[in-house]
Coordinates of C-alpha atoms and ligand atoms in Angstrom, one line a residue:
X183 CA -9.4 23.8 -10.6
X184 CA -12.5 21.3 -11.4
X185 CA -13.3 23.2 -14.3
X186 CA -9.9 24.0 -15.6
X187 CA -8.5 20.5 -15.5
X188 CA -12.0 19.1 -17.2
X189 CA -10.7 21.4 -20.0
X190 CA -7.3 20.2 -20.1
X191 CA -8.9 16.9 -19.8
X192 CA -11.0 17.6 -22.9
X193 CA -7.8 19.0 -24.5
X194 CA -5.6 16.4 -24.1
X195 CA -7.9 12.9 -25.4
X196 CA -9.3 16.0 -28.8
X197 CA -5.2 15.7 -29.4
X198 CA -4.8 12.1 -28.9
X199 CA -7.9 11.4 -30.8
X200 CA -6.9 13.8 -33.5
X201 CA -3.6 12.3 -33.8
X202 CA -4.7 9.1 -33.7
X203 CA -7.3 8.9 -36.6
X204 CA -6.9 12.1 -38.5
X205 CA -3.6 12.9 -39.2
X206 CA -2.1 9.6 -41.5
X207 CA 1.3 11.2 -42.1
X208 CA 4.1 12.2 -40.0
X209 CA 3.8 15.8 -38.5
X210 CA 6.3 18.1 -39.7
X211 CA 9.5 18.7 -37.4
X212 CA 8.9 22.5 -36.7
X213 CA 5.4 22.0 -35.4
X214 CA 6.2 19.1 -33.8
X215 CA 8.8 21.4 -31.8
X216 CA 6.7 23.9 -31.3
X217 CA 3.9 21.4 -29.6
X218 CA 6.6 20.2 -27.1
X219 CA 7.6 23.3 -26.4
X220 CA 4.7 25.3 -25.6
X221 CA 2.5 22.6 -24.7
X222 CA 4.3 20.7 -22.5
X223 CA 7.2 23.2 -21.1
X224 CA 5.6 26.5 -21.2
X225 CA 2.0 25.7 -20.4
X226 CA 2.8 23.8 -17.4
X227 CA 5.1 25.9 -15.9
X228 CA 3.1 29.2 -16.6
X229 CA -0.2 27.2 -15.0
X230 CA 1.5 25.6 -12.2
X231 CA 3.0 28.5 -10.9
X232 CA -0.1 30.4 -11.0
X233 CA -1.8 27.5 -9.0
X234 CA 1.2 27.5 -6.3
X235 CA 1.3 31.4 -6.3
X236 CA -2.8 30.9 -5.2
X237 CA -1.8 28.2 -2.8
X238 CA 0.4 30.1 -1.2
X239 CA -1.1 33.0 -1.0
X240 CA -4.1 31.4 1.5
X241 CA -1.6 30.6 3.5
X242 CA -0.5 33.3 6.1
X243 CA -4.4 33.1 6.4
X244 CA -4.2 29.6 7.7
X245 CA -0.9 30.3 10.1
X246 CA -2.4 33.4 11.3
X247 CA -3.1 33.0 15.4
X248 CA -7.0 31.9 16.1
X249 CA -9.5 34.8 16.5
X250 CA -9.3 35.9 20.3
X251 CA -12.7 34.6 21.0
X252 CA -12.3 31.3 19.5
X253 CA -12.2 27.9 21.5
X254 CA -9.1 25.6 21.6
X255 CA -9.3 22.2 22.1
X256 CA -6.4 19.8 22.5
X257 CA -6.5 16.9 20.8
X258 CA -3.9 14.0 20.9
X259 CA -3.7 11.2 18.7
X260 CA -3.4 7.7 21.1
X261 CA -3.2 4.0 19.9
X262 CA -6.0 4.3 19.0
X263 CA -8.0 6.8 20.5
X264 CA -8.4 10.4 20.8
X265 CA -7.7 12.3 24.1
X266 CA -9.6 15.4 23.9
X267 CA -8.8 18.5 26.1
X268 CA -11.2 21.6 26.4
X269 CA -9.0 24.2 27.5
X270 CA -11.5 26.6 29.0
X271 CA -10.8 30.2 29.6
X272 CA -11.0 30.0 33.2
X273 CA -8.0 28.3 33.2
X274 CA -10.0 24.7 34.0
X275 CA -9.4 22.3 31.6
X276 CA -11.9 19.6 30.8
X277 CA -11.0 15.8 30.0
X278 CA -12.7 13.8 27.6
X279 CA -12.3 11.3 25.0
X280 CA -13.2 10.2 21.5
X281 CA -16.3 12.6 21.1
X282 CA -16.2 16.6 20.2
X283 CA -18.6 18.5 21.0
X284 CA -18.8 22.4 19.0
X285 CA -21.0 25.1 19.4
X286 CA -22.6 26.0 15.8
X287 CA -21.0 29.2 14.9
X288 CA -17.9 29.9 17.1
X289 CA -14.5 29.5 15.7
X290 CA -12.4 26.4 16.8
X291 CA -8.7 25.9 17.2
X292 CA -7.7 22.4 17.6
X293 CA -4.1 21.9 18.9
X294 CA -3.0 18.7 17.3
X295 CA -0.7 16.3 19.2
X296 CA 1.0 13.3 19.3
X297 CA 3.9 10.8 21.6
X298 CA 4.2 8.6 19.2
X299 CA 3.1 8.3 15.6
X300 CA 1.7 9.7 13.0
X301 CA -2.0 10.4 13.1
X302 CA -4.0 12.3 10.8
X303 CA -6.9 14.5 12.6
X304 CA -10.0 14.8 9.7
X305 CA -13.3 16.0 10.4
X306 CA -14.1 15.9 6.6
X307 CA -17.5 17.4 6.5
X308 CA -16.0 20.5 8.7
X309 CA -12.3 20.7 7.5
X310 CA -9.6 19.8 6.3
X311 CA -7.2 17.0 7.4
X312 CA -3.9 18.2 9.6
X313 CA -1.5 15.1 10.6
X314 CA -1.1 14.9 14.1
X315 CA 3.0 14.5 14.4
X316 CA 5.4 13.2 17.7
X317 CA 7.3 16.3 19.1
X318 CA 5.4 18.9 17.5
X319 CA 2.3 20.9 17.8
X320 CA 0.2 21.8 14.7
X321 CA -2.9 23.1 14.4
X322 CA -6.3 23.3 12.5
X323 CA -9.0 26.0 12.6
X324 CA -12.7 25.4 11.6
X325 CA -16.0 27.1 12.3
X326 CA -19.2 25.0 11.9
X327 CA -22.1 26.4 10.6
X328 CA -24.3 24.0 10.7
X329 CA -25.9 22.1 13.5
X330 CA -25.7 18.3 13.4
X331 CA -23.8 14.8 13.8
X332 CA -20.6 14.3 12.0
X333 CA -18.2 12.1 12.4
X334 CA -13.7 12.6 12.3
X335 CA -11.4 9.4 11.6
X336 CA -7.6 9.0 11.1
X337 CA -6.4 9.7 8.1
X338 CA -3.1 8.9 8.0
X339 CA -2.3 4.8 8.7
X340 CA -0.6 4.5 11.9
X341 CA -0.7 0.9 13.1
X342 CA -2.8 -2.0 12.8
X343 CA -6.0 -0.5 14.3
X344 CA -5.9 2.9 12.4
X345 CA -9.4 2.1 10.7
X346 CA -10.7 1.9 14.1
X347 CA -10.3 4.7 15.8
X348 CA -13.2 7.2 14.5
X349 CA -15.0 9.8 16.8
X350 CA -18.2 11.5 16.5
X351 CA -18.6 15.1 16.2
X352 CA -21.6 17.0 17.5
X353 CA -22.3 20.5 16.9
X354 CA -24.6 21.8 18.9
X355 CA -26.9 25.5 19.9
X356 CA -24.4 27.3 21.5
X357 CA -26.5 26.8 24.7
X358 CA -26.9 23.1 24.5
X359 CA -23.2 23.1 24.5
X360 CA -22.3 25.2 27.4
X361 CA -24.9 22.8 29.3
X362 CA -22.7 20.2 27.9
X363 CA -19.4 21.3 28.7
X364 CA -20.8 22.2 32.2
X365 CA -21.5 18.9 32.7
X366 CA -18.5 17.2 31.3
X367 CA -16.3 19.6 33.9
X368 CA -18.3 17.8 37.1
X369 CA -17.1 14.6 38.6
X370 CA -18.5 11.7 37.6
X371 CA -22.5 11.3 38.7
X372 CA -22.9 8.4 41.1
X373 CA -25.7 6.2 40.4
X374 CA -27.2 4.8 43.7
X375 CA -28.3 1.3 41.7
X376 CA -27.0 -1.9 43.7
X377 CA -25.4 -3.3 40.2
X378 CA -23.7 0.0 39.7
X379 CA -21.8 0.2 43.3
X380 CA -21.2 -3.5 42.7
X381 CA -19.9 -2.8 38.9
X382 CA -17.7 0.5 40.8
X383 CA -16.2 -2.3 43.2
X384 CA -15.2 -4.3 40.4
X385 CA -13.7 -1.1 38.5
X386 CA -11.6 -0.4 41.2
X387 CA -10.9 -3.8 42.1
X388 CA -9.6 -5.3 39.0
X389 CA -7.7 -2.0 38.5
X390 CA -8.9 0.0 36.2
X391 CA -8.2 2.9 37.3
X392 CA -4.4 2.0 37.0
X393 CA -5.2 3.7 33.5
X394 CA -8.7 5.4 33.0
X395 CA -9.5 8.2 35.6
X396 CA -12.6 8.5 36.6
X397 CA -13.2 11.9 38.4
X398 CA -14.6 11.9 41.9
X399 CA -13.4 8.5 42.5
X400 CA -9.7 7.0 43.0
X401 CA -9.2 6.2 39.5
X402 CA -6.6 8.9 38.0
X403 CA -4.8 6.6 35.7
X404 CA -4.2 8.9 32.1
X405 CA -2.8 5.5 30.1
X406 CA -6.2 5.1 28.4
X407 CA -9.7 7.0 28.2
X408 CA -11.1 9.4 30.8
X409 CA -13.7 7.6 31.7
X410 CA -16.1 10.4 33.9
X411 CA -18.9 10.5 31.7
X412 CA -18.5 7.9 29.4
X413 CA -21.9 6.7 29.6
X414 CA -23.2 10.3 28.0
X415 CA -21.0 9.6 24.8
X416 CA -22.4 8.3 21.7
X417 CA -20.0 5.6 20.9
X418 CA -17.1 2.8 22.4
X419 CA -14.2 1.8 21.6
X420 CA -13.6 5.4 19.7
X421 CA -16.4 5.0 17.0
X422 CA -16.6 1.4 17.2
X423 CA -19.4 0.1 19.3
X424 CA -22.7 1.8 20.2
X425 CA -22.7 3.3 24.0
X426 CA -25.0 0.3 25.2
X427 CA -24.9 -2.6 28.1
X428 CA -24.5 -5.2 25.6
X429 CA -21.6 -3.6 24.2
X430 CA -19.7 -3.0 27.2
X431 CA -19.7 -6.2 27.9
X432 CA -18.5 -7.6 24.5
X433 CA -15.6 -4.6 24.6
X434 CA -14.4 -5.7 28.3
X435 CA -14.5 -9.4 27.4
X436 CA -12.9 -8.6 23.8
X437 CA -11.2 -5.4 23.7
X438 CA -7.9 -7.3 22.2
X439 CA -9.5 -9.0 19.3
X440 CA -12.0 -5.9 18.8
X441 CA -9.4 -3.5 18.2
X442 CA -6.3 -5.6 17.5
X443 CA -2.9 -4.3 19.1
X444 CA -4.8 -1.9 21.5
X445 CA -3.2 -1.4 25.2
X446 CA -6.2 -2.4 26.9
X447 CA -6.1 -5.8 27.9
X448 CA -9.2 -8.5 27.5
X449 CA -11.1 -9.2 30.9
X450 CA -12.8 -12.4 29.4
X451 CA -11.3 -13.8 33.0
X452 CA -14.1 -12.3 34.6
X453 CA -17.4 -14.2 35.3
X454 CA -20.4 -13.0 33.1
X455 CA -22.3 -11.7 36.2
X456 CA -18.9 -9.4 37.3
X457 CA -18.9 -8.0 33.5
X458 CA -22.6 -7.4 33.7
X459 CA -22.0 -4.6 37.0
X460 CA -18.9 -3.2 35.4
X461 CA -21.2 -2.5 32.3
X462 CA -23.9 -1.2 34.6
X463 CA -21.5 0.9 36.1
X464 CA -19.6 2.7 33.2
X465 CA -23.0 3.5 31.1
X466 CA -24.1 4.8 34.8
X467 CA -21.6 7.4 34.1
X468 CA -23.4 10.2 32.2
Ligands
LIG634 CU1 -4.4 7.1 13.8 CU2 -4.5 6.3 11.6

């Protein structure tokens, strides 16, 4: 398609350059005709309907159901955040949030959802982009096949923080990822630390867990983020802060003017030395 419209390209400014500087006289009715004619009805049409006939051909290959063996993820579109689902084969799904982990070299089914608007799941250096729409499920199907970092955003706007709700993608050995998974399905790791327990007092305290779960413990709220092991991820906020003390804090104090419009309210309220333990405590959750 590069190459052909380059030529068409090339095509059209030779004509508007020729007709602009060579020709001084008026060009004569019948060949005039015959330029409209072929060159703008038939050419088109014969070329576009090659290029739809090719389009549409790829397509049973994209609605065809996954490969048996691949691994389906569910992944909803939230304002603005990304719930992520691992639905293993046992039957055990795992919770998550705003980080995907892959292993290098297995197909991948993503089952795209969302309750409200429209988001627009992209992963671009992996796949294309597949909006994310209210009361339906659609899907996309990748394979990496290479290991690294990457990193998925919205594509499509959908409110006032759409720019901010990015996620990174890791794809990993496919051991390093079955150690991963592993770890993500345990409840959350307790750190013995004084600040922590004081932080997990606050957490539940200030109710928290009215909205985050955090396995293992009372929280079980699903409004926002499942919290478990979100000290093992690399980012806050989905994609917006780096996963470190400082950065909890400023989120907690500021979520409402960090990500404008987001459901999680600001705990500014709380004194510095509170904040402090709650920080403590989530990044204690690897
Ligand atoms: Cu979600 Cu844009």
């Amino acid at each position: 398609m590069s190459i052909g419209s380059v030529i068409i390209w090339l095509g059209t400014v030779g004509l508007t350059l020729y007709a602009s500087f060579r020709t001084r006289e008026p060009a004569r009715e019948k060949s005039a005709q015959w330029l409209i004619v072929a060159g703008g009805i038939v050419f088109p049409t014969v070329l576009l309907a090659g290029l739809l006939s090719y389009g549409l051909s790829m397509l049973p290959d994209m609605l065809a159901p996954a490969p048996p063996d691949s691994m389906r993820i569910l992944v909803r579109g939230e304002q603005w955040w990304w719930r992520v689902r691992y639905l293993a084969a046992d039957g055990h799904p795992v919770d998550l949030a705003n980080e995907i982990c892959l292993p290098v070299g297995t197909p991948v089914e993503f089952q795209l959802e969302s309750p409200d608007v429209i988001h627009s799941f992209w992963i671009p250096a992996l796949g294309g982009k597949v909006d994310m729409i209210p009361g339906r499920q659609t899907r996309l199907r990748l394979e990496p096949t290479r290991i690294g970092e990457f990193r998925g955003v919205c594509a499509e706007y959908c409110g006032t923080s759409h720019a901010l709700m990015g996620f990174p993608v890791l794809v990993l050995e496919k051991e390093d990822f079955a150690r991963w998974l592993k770890r993500q399905a345990e409840p959350a790791h307790e750190s013995t630390e004084p600040l922590a327990a004081r932080g997990k007092h606050s957490f539940l305290a200030s109710g928290c867990g009215a909205c985050h779960t955090v396995r293992g413990t009372p929280a079980d709220g699903v409004v926002g983020p499942d919290l478990t092991h979100v000290g093992s991820r690399r980012t806050l906020g989905a994609g917006l802060l780096a996963n470190e003390l400082d950065d909890y804090v400023h989120w907690l104090a500021h979520a409402d003017t960090l990500k404008p419009d987001v459901h999680m309210p600001a705990f500014g309220m709380l004194p510095p030395p509170e904040l402090r333990a709650l920080a403590v405590y989530l990044e204690s959750l690897q």
